[in-house]
PDB file of C-alpha atoms in Angstrom:
ATOM      1  CA  UNK A   1      -0.011  -0.031  -0.059  1.00  0.00           C
ATOM      2  CA  UNK A   2       1.460   3.328  -1.028  1.00  0.00           C
ATOM      3  CA  UNK A   3       2.052   6.013   1.660  1.00  0.00           C
ATOM      4  CA  UNK A   4       2.460   9.717   0.908  1.00  0.00           C
ATOM      5  CA  UNK A   5       5.640  11.475   2.091  1.00  0.00           C
ATOM      6  CA  UNK A   6       6.377  14.957   3.141  1.00  0.00           C
ATOM      7  CA  UNK A   7       5.005  16.314   6.379  1.00  0.00           C
ATOM      8  CA  UNK A   8       5.826  13.971   9.332  1.00  0.00           C
ATOM      9  CA  UNK A   9       3.043  11.802  10.616  1.00  0.00           C
ATOM     10  CA  UNK A  10       2.032  12.406  14.192  1.00  0.00           C
ATOM     11  CA  UNK A  11       2.489   9.417  16.514  1.00  0.00           C
ATOM     12  CA  UNK A  12      -0.713   7.542  16.967  1.00  0.00           C
ATOM     13  CA  UNK A  13      -0.099   7.383  20.704  1.00  0.00           C
ATOM     14  CA  UNK A  14       2.438   9.060  22.839  1.00  0.00           C
ATOM     15  CA  UNK A  15       4.841   6.732  24.629  1.00  0.00           C
ATOM     16  CA  UNK A  16       8.175   6.853  26.584  1.00  0.00           C
ATOM     17  CA  UNK A  17       9.326   3.747  24.832  1.00  0.00           C
ATOM     18  CA  UNK A  18       9.510   3.946  21.050  1.00  0.00           C
ATOM     19  CA  UNK A  19       8.788   0.302  20.587  1.00  0.00           C
ATOM     20  CA  UNK A  20       5.916  -0.267  22.966  1.00  0.00           C
ATOM     21  CA  UNK A  21       2.863   1.989  23.407  1.00  0.00           C
ATOM     22  CA  UNK A  22       2.188   3.265  26.972  1.00  0.00           C
ATOM     23  CA  UNK A  23      -0.748   1.506  28.471  1.00  0.00           C
ATOM     24  CA  UNK A  24      -3.906   3.546  28.777  1.00  0.00           C
ATOM     25  CA  UNK A  25      -4.778   1.427  31.794  1.00  0.00           C
ATOM     26  CA  UNK A  26      -1.662   2.169  34.124  1.00  0.00           C
ATOM     27  CA  UNK A  27      -3.371   4.368  36.611  1.00  0.00           C
ATOM     28  CA  UNK A  28      -5.599   3.289  39.400  1.00  0.00           C
ATOM     29  CA  UNK A  29      -8.654   5.095  37.980  1.00  0.00           C
ATOM     30  CA  UNK A  30      -8.661   3.141  34.634  1.00  0.00           C
ATOM     31  CA  UNK A  31      -6.726  -0.020  35.608  1.00  0.00           C
ATOM     32  CA  UNK A  32      -7.980  -3.004  33.650  1.00  0.00           C
ATOM     33  CA  UNK A  33      -7.344  -6.549  34.768  1.00  0.00           C
ATOM     34  CA  UNK A  34      -5.052  -8.045  32.019  1.00  0.00           C
ATOM     35  CA  UNK A  35      -5.499 -11.592  30.636  1.00  0.00           C
ATOM     36  CA  UNK A  36      -3.672 -14.344  32.772  1.00  0.00           C
ATOM     37  CA  UNK A  37      -4.608 -17.310  30.714  1.00  0.00           C
ATOM     38  CA  UNK A  38      -3.415 -18.549  27.332  1.00  0.00           C
ATOM     39  CA  UNK A  39      -6.630 -18.264  25.398  1.00  0.00           C
ATOM     40  CA  UNK A  40      -7.503 -17.789  21.743  1.00  0.00           C
ATOM     41  CA  UNK A  41      -7.932 -14.129  20.741  1.00  0.00           C
ATOM     42  CA  UNK A  42      -8.709 -11.895  17.814  1.00  0.00           C
ATOM     43  CA  UNK A  43      -5.562 -10.335  16.178  1.00  0.00           C
ATOM     44  CA  UNK A  44      -4.763  -6.719  16.896  1.00  0.00           C
ATOM     45  CA  UNK A  45      -5.806  -5.876  13.310  1.00  0.00           C
ATOM     46  CA  UNK A  46      -9.180  -7.546  13.845  1.00  0.00           C
ATOM     47  CA  UNK A  47      -9.739  -5.837  17.064  1.00  0.00           C
ATOM     48  CA  UNK A  48      -8.881  -2.457  15.563  1.00  0.00           C
ATOM     49  CA  UNK A  49     -11.030  -3.136  12.621  1.00  0.00           C
ATOM     50  CA  UNK A  50     -13.890  -4.095  14.957  1.00  0.00           C
ATOM     51  CA  UNK A  51     -13.530  -0.866  16.876  1.00  0.00           C
ATOM     52  CA  UNK A  52     -13.546   1.240  13.708  1.00  0.00           C
ATOM     53  CA  UNK A  53     -16.758  -0.417  12.471  1.00  0.00           C
ATOM     54  CA  UNK A  54     -18.349  -0.312  15.911  1.00  0.00           C
ATOM     55  CA  UNK A  55     -20.392   2.534  17.482  1.00  0.00           C
ATOM     56  CA  UNK A  56     -17.659   3.202  20.002  1.00  0.00           C
ATOM     57  CA  UNK A  57     -16.923   6.967  20.551  1.00  0.00           C
ATOM     58  CA  UNK A  58     -14.419   8.607  18.365  1.00  0.00           C
ATOM     59  CA  UNK A  59     -12.565  11.849  18.288  1.00  0.00           C
ATOM     60  CA  UNK A  60     -10.636  13.319  15.267  1.00  0.00           C
ATOM     61  CA  UNK A  61      -7.700  15.621  15.918  1.00  0.00           C
ATOM     62  CA  UNK A  62      -5.813  17.682  13.319  1.00  0.00           C
ATOM     63  CA  UNK A  63      -2.299  18.530  14.588  1.00  0.00           C
ATOM     64  CA  UNK A  64      -1.500  19.772  11.130  1.00  0.00           C
ATOM     65  CA  UNK A  65      -4.118  22.423  11.478  1.00  0.00           C
ATOM     66  CA  UNK A  66      -2.582  23.971  14.637  1.00  0.00           C
ATOM     67  CA  UNK A  67      -0.994  26.777  12.635  1.00  0.00           C
ATOM     68  CA  UNK A  68      -4.387  27.890  11.757  1.00  0.00           C
ATOM     69  CA  UNK A  69      -5.335  27.939  15.417  1.00  0.00           C
ATOM     70  CA  UNK A  70      -8.209  25.326  15.161  1.00  0.00           C
ATOM     71  CA  UNK A  71      -8.803  21.673  15.239  1.00  0.00           C
ATOM     72  CA  UNK A  72     -12.014  19.512  15.311  1.00  0.00           C
ATOM     73  CA  UNK A  73     -12.955  17.045  17.858  1.00  0.00           C
ATOM     74  CA  UNK A  74     -16.300  15.337  17.492  1.00  0.00           C
ATOM     75  CA  UNK A  75     -18.245  12.224  16.510  1.00  0.00           C
ATOM     76  CA  UNK A  76     -18.540  11.616  12.757  1.00  0.00           C
ATOM     77  CA  UNK A  77     -21.947  10.473  11.680  1.00  0.00           C
ATOM     78  CA  UNK A  78     -20.463   7.364  10.255  1.00  0.00           C
ATOM     79  CA  UNK A  79     -17.158   5.582   9.434  1.00  0.00           C
ATOM     80  CA  UNK A  80     -15.776   2.528   7.825  1.00  0.00           C
ATOM     81  CA  UNK A  81     -12.668   0.926   6.427  1.00  0.00           C
ATOM     82  CA  UNK A  82     -12.123   0.690   2.656  1.00  0.00           C
ATOM     83  CA  UNK A  83     -10.670  -2.484   0.875  1.00  0.00           C
ATOM     84  CA  UNK A  84      -7.296  -0.526   0.750  1.00  0.00           C
ATOM     85  CA  UNK A  85      -7.344   0.033   4.524  1.00  0.00           C
ATOM     86  CA  UNK A  86      -8.282   3.784   4.478  1.00  0.00           C
ATOM     87  CA  UNK A  87     -10.771   5.051   6.868  1.00  0.00           C
ATOM     88  CA  UNK A  88     -13.876   6.924   5.534  1.00  0.00           C
ATOM     89  CA  UNK A  89     -15.486   9.563   7.802  1.00  0.00           C
ATOM     90  CA  UNK A  90     -18.791  11.294   7.297  1.00  0.00           C
ATOM     91  CA  UNK A  91     -18.503  14.798   9.012  1.00  0.00           C
ATOM     92  CA  UNK A  92     -20.326  18.001   9.089  1.00  0.00           C
ATOM     93  CA  UNK A  93     -19.349  20.276   6.103  1.00  0.00           C
ATOM     94  CA  UNK A  94     -18.805  23.301   8.381  1.00  0.00           C
ATOM     95  CA  UNK A  95     -16.377  21.382  10.673  1.00  0.00           C
ATOM     96  CA  UNK A  96     -12.816  22.444  10.863  1.00  0.00           C
ATOM     97  CA  UNK A  97     -11.789  18.951   9.690  1.00  0.00           C
ATOM     98  CA  UNK A  98     -13.917  19.413   6.411  1.00  0.00           C
ATOM     99  CA  UNK A  99     -12.622  22.925   5.893  1.00  0.00           C
ATOM    100  CA  UNK A 100      -9.033  21.959   6.278  1.00  0.00           C
ATOM    101  CA  UNK A 101      -9.323  18.838   4.110  1.00  0.00           C
ATOM    102  CA  UNK A 102     -11.039  20.723   1.320  1.00  0.00           C
ATOM    103  CA  UNK A 103      -7.591  22.294   0.483  1.00  0.00           C
ATOM    104  CA  UNK A 104      -5.305  19.469   1.499  1.00  0.00           C
ATOM    105  CA  UNK A 105      -3.151  17.571  -0.990  1.00  0.00           C
ATOM    106  CA  UNK A 106      -1.841  13.923  -0.327  1.00  0.00           C
ATOM    107  CA  UNK A 107       0.506  14.853   2.579  1.00  0.00           C
ATOM    108  CA  UNK A 108      -0.612  18.218   3.630  1.00  0.00           C
ATOM    109  CA  UNK A 109      -2.892  17.408   6.552  1.00  0.00           C
ATOM    110  CA  UNK A 110      -2.103  14.928   9.269  1.00  0.00           C
ATOM    111  CA  UNK A 111      -4.841  13.606  11.631  1.00  0.00           C
ATOM    112  CA  UNK A 112      -5.255  11.061  14.474  1.00  0.00           C
ATOM    113  CA  UNK A 113      -8.427   9.227  15.145  1.00  0.00           C
ATOM    114  CA  UNK A 114      -9.059   8.051  18.748  1.00  0.00           C
ATOM    115  CA  UNK A 115     -11.586   5.384  19.429  1.00  0.00           C
ATOM    116  CA  UNK A 116     -12.725   4.614  23.043  1.00  0.00           C
ATOM    117  CA  UNK A 117     -14.462   1.428  23.650  1.00  0.00           C
ATOM    118  CA  UNK A 118     -16.785   1.460  26.772  1.00  0.00           C
ATOM    119  CA  UNK A 119     -18.372  -1.703  28.169  1.00  0.00           C
ATOM    120  CA  UNK A 120     -22.156  -1.611  27.622  1.00  0.00           C
ATOM    121  CA  UNK A 121     -22.739  -3.030  31.197  1.00  0.00           C
ATOM    122  CA  UNK A 122     -21.904  -1.599  34.611  1.00  0.00           C
ATOM    123  CA  UNK A 123     -18.483  -2.914  35.761  1.00  0.00           C
ATOM    124  CA  UNK A 124     -15.430  -1.559  37.501  1.00  0.00           C
ATOM    125  CA  UNK A 125     -13.245   0.015  34.938  1.00  0.00           C
ATOM    126  CA  UNK A 126     -15.683   0.338  32.089  1.00  0.00           C
ATOM    127  CA  UNK A 127     -13.130   1.391  29.463  1.00  0.00           C
ATOM    128  CA  UNK A 128     -12.351  -1.823  27.566  1.00  0.00           C
ATOM    129  CA  UNK A 129      -9.815  -0.265  25.148  1.00  0.00           C
ATOM    130  CA  UNK A 130      -8.686   2.536  23.021  1.00  0.00           C
ATOM    131  CA  UNK A 131      -7.334   2.622  19.486  1.00  0.00           C
ATOM    132  CA  UNK A 132      -5.343   5.330  17.769  1.00  0.00           C
ATOM    133  CA  UNK A 133      -5.111   5.679  14.033  1.00  0.00           C
ATOM    134  CA  UNK A 134      -2.843   8.325  12.497  1.00  0.00           C
ATOM    135  CA  UNK A 135      -2.430   9.312   8.916  1.00  0.00           C
ATOM    136  CA  UNK A 136      -3.279  11.849   6.196  1.00  0.00           C
ATOM    137  CA  UNK A 137      -6.649  13.387   5.668  1.00  0.00           C
ATOM    138  CA  UNK A 138      -8.200  14.455   2.368  1.00  0.00           C
ATOM    139  CA  UNK A 139     -11.623  15.078   1.007  1.00  0.00           C
ATOM    140  CA  UNK A 140     -13.032  12.246  -1.142  1.00  0.00           C
ATOM    141  CA  UNK A 141     -13.021  13.403  -4.751  1.00  0.00           C
ATOM    142  CA  UNK A 142     -16.298  13.980  -6.361  1.00  0.00           C
ATOM    143  CA  UNK A 143     -15.559  11.116  -8.869  1.00  0.00           C
ATOM    144  CA  UNK A 144     -15.218   8.631  -5.940  1.00  0.00           C
ATOM    145  CA  UNK A 145     -18.036   9.960  -3.776  1.00  0.00           C
ATOM    146  CA  UNK A 146     -20.810   7.753  -4.899  1.00  0.00           C
ATOM    147  CA  UNK A 147     -18.839   4.632  -4.480  1.00  0.00           C
ATOM    148  CA  UNK A 148     -17.463   5.547  -1.080  1.00  0.00           C
ATOM    149  CA  UNK A 149     -21.033   6.605   0.031  1.00  0.00           C
ATOM    150  CA  UNK A 150     -22.339   3.277  -1.013  1.00  0.00           C
ATOM    151  CA  UNK A 151     -19.725   1.425   0.938  1.00  0.00           C
ATOM    152  CA  UNK A 152     -20.378   3.506   3.901  1.00  0.00           C
ATOM    153  CA  UNK A 153     -24.136   2.872   3.624  1.00  0.00           C
ATOM    154  CA  UNK A 154     -23.611  -0.851   3.280  1.00  0.00           C
ATOM    155  CA  UNK A 155     -21.381  -0.989   6.436  1.00  0.00           C
ATOM    156  CA  UNK A 156     -22.999   1.687   8.648  1.00  0.00           C
ATOM    157  CA  UNK A 157     -26.395   2.749   7.284  1.00  0.00           C
ATOM    158  CA  UNK A 158     -27.229   6.349   8.335  1.00  0.00           C
ATOM    159  CA  UNK A 159     -30.403   7.000   6.242  1.00  0.00           C
ATOM    160  CA  UNK A 160     -30.533  10.234   4.196  1.00  0.00           C
ATOM    161  CA  UNK A 161     -27.171  11.499   5.456  1.00  0.00           C
ATOM    162  CA  UNK A 162     -25.634   9.648   2.640  1.00  0.00           C
ATOM    163  CA  UNK A 163     -27.505  11.647   0.042  1.00  0.00           C
ATOM    164  CA  UNK A 164     -24.423  13.813  -0.218  1.00  0.00           C
ATOM    165  CA  UNK A 165     -25.447  15.695  -3.445  1.00  0.00           C
ATOM    166  CA  UNK A 166     -28.681  16.781  -1.947  1.00  0.00           C
ATOM    167  CA  UNK A 167     -27.203  17.383   1.581  1.00  0.00           C
ATOM    168  CA  UNK A 168     -24.239  19.517   1.088  1.00  0.00           C
ATOM    169  CA  UNK A 169     -23.919  19.933   4.883  1.00  0.00           C
ATOM    170  CA  UNK A 170     -22.081  16.670   5.046  1.00  0.00           C
ATOM    171  CA  UNK A 171     -18.828  15.669   3.412  1.00  0.00           C
ATOM    172  CA  UNK A 172     -16.785  12.450   3.121  1.00  0.00           C
ATOM    173  CA  UNK A 173     -13.140  12.487   4.303  1.00  0.00           C
ATOM    174  CA  UNK A 174     -10.641   9.785   3.734  1.00  0.00           C
ATOM    175  CA  UNK A 175      -7.846   9.014   6.355  1.00  0.00           C
ATOM    176  CA  UNK A 176      -4.935   7.179   4.797  1.00  0.00           C
ATOM    177  CA  UNK A 177      -3.622   5.315   7.765  1.00  0.00           C
ATOM    178  CA  UNK A 178       0.070   5.266   8.432  1.00  0.00           C
ATOM    179  CA  UNK A 179       0.353   4.261  12.160  1.00  0.00           C
ATOM    180  CA  UNK A 180      -1.979   2.231  14.476  1.00  0.00           C
ATOM    181  CA  UNK A 181      -1.689   1.755  18.199  1.00  0.00           C
ATOM    182  CA  UNK A 182      -4.079  -0.335  20.342  1.00  0.00           C
ATOM    183  CA  UNK A 183      -4.443  -0.664  24.091  1.00  0.00           C
ATOM    184  CA  UNK A 184      -7.225  -3.007  25.135  1.00  0.00           C
ATOM    185  CA  UNK A 185      -8.262  -5.948  27.379  1.00  0.00           C
ATOM    186  CA  UNK A 186      -5.540  -7.991  25.708  1.00  0.00           C
ATOM    187  CA  UNK A 187      -2.652  -5.629  26.098  1.00  0.00           C
ATOM    188  CA  UNK A 188      -0.881  -2.720  24.164  1.00  0.00           C
ATOM    189  CA  UNK A 189       0.459  -3.237  20.718  1.00  0.00           C
ATOM    190  CA  UNK A 190       1.247  -1.628  17.371  1.00  0.00           C
ATOM    191  CA  UNK A 191      -0.781  -2.702  14.396  1.00  0.00           C
ATOM    192  CA  UNK A 192       0.524  -2.729  10.818  1.00  0.00           C
ATOM    193  CA  UNK A 193      -1.775  -0.602   8.578  1.00  0.00           C
ATOM    194  CA  UNK A 194      -1.494  -3.264   5.848  1.00  0.00           C
ATOM    195  CA  UNK A 195      -2.930  -5.741   8.336  1.00  0.00           C
ATOM    196  CA  UNK A 196      -5.988  -3.533   8.966  1.00  0.00           C
ATOM    197  CA  UNK A 197      -6.859  -3.631   5.259  1.00  0.00           C
ATOM    198  CA  UNK A 198      -6.867  -7.550   5.300  1.00  0.00           C
ATOM    199  CA  UNK A 199      -8.711  -7.902   8.601  1.00  0.00           C
ATOM    200  CA  UNK A 200     -12.482  -8.536   9.060  1.00  0.00           C
ATOM    201  CA  UNK A 201     -14.479  -7.185  11.813  1.00  0.00           C
ATOM    202  CA  UNK A 202     -15.902  -9.612  14.350  1.00  0.00           C
ATOM    203  CA  UNK A 203     -19.215 -11.122  13.158  1.00  0.00           C
ATOM    204  CA  UNK A 204     -20.875 -10.470  16.486  1.00  0.00           C
ATOM    205  CA  UNK A 205     -20.007  -6.758  16.259  1.00  0.00           C
ATOM    206  CA  UNK A 206     -23.647  -5.517  15.709  1.00  0.00           C
ATOM    207  CA  UNK A 207     -24.985  -7.672  18.421  1.00  0.00           C
ATOM    208  CA  UNK A 208     -22.537  -7.582  21.228  1.00  0.00           C
ATOM    209  CA  UNK A 209     -24.086  -4.686  23.150  1.00  0.00           C
ATOM    210  CA  UNK A 210     -27.625  -6.205  23.187  1.00  0.00           C
ATOM    211  CA  UNK A 211     -26.226  -9.686  24.048  1.00  0.00           C
ATOM    212  CA  UNK A 212     -24.103  -8.583  26.872  1.00  0.00           C
ATOM    213  CA  UNK A 213     -26.944  -6.441  28.366  1.00  0.00           C
ATOM    214  CA  UNK A 214     -29.392  -9.490  28.033  1.00  0.00           C
ATOM    215  CA  UNK A 215     -26.806 -11.759  29.723  1.00  0.00           C
ATOM    216  CA  UNK A 216     -26.275  -9.308  32.545  1.00  0.00           C
ATOM    217  CA  UNK A 217     -30.101  -8.592  33.059  1.00  0.00           C
ATOM    218  CA  UNK A 218     -31.691 -12.056  32.478  1.00  0.00           C
ATOM    219  CA  UNK A 219     -28.916 -14.602  33.027  1.00  0.00           C
ATOM    220  CA  UNK A 220     -26.637 -13.186  35.700  1.00  0.00           C
ATOM    221  CA  UNK A 221     -26.990 -16.234  37.802  1.00  0.00           C
ATOM    222  CA  UNK A 222     -25.870 -18.460  34.966  1.00  0.00           C
ATOM    223  CA  UNK A 223     -22.995 -16.213  34.247  1.00  0.00           C
ATOM    224  CA  UNK A 224     -21.959 -16.374  37.849  1.00  0.00           C
ATOM    225  CA  UNK A 225     -22.145 -20.112  37.556  1.00  0.00           C
ATOM    226  CA  UNK A 226     -19.191 -19.969  35.218  1.00  0.00           C
ATOM    227  CA  UNK A 227     -17.018 -19.416  38.234  1.00  0.00           C
ATOM    228  CA  UNK A 228     -17.259 -23.069  38.842  1.00  0.00           C
ATOM    229  CA  UNK A 229     -14.786 -23.446  35.961  1.00  0.00           C
ATOM    230  CA  UNK A 230     -12.247 -21.155  37.494  1.00  0.00           C
ATOM    231  CA  UNK A 231     -10.430 -23.842  39.588  1.00  0.00           C
ATOM    232  CA  UNK A 232      -8.021 -22.255  42.299  1.00  0.00           C
ATOM    233  CA  UNK A 233      -9.287 -18.768  41.659  1.00  0.00           C
ATOM    234  CA  UNK A 234     -12.666 -19.523  42.953  1.00  0.00           C
ATOM    235  CA  UNK A 235     -12.063 -18.874  46.557  1.00  0.00           C
ATOM    236  CA  UNK A 236     -15.261 -17.623  48.047  1.00  0.00           C
ATOM    237  CA  UNK A 237     -18.342 -15.734  46.864  1.00  0.00           C
ATOM    238  CA  UNK A 238     -17.944 -13.881  43.564  1.00  0.00           C
ATOM    239  CA  UNK A 239     -20.097 -11.653  41.526  1.00  0.00           C
ATOM    240  CA  UNK A 240     -19.923 -12.003  37.792  1.00  0.00           C
ATOM    241  CA  UNK A 241     -20.744  -9.537  34.928  1.00  0.00           C
ATOM    242  CA  UNK A 242     -20.246 -10.428  31.188  1.00  0.00           C
ATOM    243  CA  UNK A 243     -17.798  -7.885  29.900  1.00  0.00           C
ATOM    244  CA  UNK A 244     -16.877  -8.682  26.245  1.00  0.00           C
ATOM    245  CA  UNK A 245     -17.941 -11.012  23.550  1.00  0.00           C
ATOM    246  CA  UNK A 246     -16.552 -12.158  20.223  1.00  0.00           C
ATOM    247  CA  UNK A 247     -16.670 -14.976  17.915  1.00  0.00           C
ATOM    248  CA  UNK A 248     -14.044 -16.932  19.912  1.00  0.00           C
ATOM    249  CA  UNK A 249     -15.430 -16.564  23.439  1.00  0.00           C
ATOM    250  CA  UNK A 250     -16.915 -14.719  26.358  1.00  0.00           C
ATOM    251  CA  UNK A 251     -14.938 -12.624  28.908  1.00  0.00           C
ATOM    252  CA  UNK A 252     -16.468 -12.216  32.385  1.00  0.00           C
ATOM    253  CA  UNK A 253     -15.308  -9.840  35.077  1.00  0.00           C
ATOM    254  CA  UNK A 254     -15.461 -11.293  38.628  1.00  0.00           C
ATOM    255  CA  UNK A 255     -15.442  -9.372  41.823  1.00  0.00           C
ATOM    256  CA  UNK A 256     -15.507 -10.242  45.482  1.00  0.00           C
ATOM    257  CA  UNK A 257     -18.383  -8.387  47.331  1.00  0.00           C
ATOM    258  CA  UNK A 258     -17.018  -5.650  49.544  1.00  0.00           C
ATOM    259  CA  UNK A 259     -13.517  -5.842  48.167  1.00  0.00           C
ATOM    260  CA  UNK A 260     -11.927  -2.955  46.331  1.00  0.00           C
ATOM    261  CA  UNK A 261     -12.279  -2.769  42.542  1.00  0.00           C
ATOM    262  CA  UNK A 262      -8.600  -3.414  42.188  1.00  0.00           C
ATOM    263  CA  UNK A 263      -9.274  -7.057  43.296  1.00  0.00           C
ATOM    264  CA  UNK A 264     -11.453  -7.693  40.371  1.00  0.00           C
ATOM    265  CA  UNK A 265     -10.177 -10.182  37.670  1.00  0.00           C
ATOM    266  CA  UNK A 266     -11.151 -11.404  34.275  1.00  0.00           C
ATOM    267  CA  UNK A 267     -11.650 -14.905  32.964  1.00  0.00           C
ATOM    268  CA  UNK A 268     -12.058 -15.687  29.311  1.00  0.00           C
ATOM    269  CA  UNK A 269     -14.233 -18.752  28.389  1.00  0.00           C
ATOM    270  CA  UNK A 270     -13.367 -20.121  24.908  1.00  0.00           C
ATOM    271  CA  UNK A 271     -16.173 -21.452  22.730  1.00  0.00           C
ATOM    272  CA  UNK A 272     -15.589 -24.914  21.402  1.00  0.00           C
ATOM    273  CA  UNK A 273     -15.276 -23.490  17.867  1.00  0.00           C
ATOM    274  CA  UNK A 274     -15.417 -19.885  16.462  1.00  0.00           C
ATOM    275  CA  UNK A 275     -19.083 -18.748  15.978  1.00  0.00           C
ATOM    276  CA  UNK A 276     -20.213 -17.030  12.832  1.00  0.00           C
ATOM    277  CA  UNK A 277     -23.583 -15.696  13.842  1.00  0.00           C
ATOM    278  CA  UNK A 278     -26.153 -15.447  16.710  1.00  0.00           C
ATOM    279  CA  UNK A 279     -27.374 -18.944  16.177  1.00  0.00           C
ATOM    280  CA  UNK A 280     -23.872 -20.283  16.552  1.00  0.00           C
ATOM    281  CA  UNK A 281     -23.468 -18.115  19.698  1.00  0.00           C
ATOM    282  CA  UNK A 282     -26.589 -19.609  21.299  1.00  0.00           C
ATOM    283  CA  UNK A 283     -25.236 -23.108  20.793  1.00  0.00           C
ATOM    284  CA  UNK A 284     -21.831 -22.051  22.265  1.00  0.00           C
ATOM    285  CA  UNK A 285     -23.330 -20.359  25.213  1.00  0.00           C
ATOM    286  CA  UNK A 286     -25.439 -23.516  26.072  1.00  0.00           C
ATOM    287  CA  UNK A 287     -22.313 -25.490  25.905  1.00  0.00           C
ATOM    288  CA  UNK A 288     -20.548 -23.138  28.399  1.00  0.00           C
ATOM    289  CA  UNK A 289     -23.514 -23.158  30.852  1.00  0.00           C
ATOM    290  CA  UNK A 290     -23.768 -26.824  30.600  1.00  0.00           C
ATOM    291  CA  UNK A 291     -20.096 -27.362  31.326  1.00  0.00           C
ATOM    292  CA  UNK A 292     -20.520 -25.040  34.423  1.00  0.00           C
ATOM    293  CA  UNK A 293     -23.469 -27.032  35.743  1.00  0.00           C
ATOM    294  CA  UNK A 294     -21.681 -30.325  35.740  1.00  0.00           C
TER     295      UNK A 294
END
């Protein structure tokens, strides 16, 4: 994948170590339990792709526009990843990002997208992860607008907002990604932008929020029963909240009543095989609950 050259790309995430991104969860306020067991997991590129395609909150910063005394931070109406690994963003036409990109060439305007993933259930340390994608921001040319709008509508339908010709208040921007950092429940790592282009979002992406909330509200006792599979770590009464879900398994956050939040820990329960849809997930959850009830 070609990359523009010229103005230096801002770092996707500041770090004191040039090889490892600093954890977003190092302080006590945001400290996340890290995984302790060797379990299957999505690749870093798959996790970033899932975050980009999700409804997690996003901000867009334009360090390259600081000389103009302005930048734009807000929530694009929609976003998705192109087959080439670029990120498409639908933003208000009067935003600083749209105005700056209107006159930008290939390497004129650098930008950083920050995505923050918050658990859809109430747990200690609700921030599940953050991803930073840095690159070069340009406006999608008129000749490519229809194809890009169709791709965006297919991945993230937003109704009439994609009628760009009849709604000049919205514009499509393209971020050509040059640097990616990820810090989530699995750890901190850098992701190759070319891997993002090849990765697919998790198939449960559009259902995770609803499924986790349903498990927490209607099946909390059965989720707590999974503690029987913890072995030595089950030492006394535990409360359990389903925290994250993907095609490979379920992550549960366990806490001891009355104990500080720092004593919470996560356990990951692998499915027998990767699931491809909600029907497969239903079978996998029945398998887990059956194993816990033995």
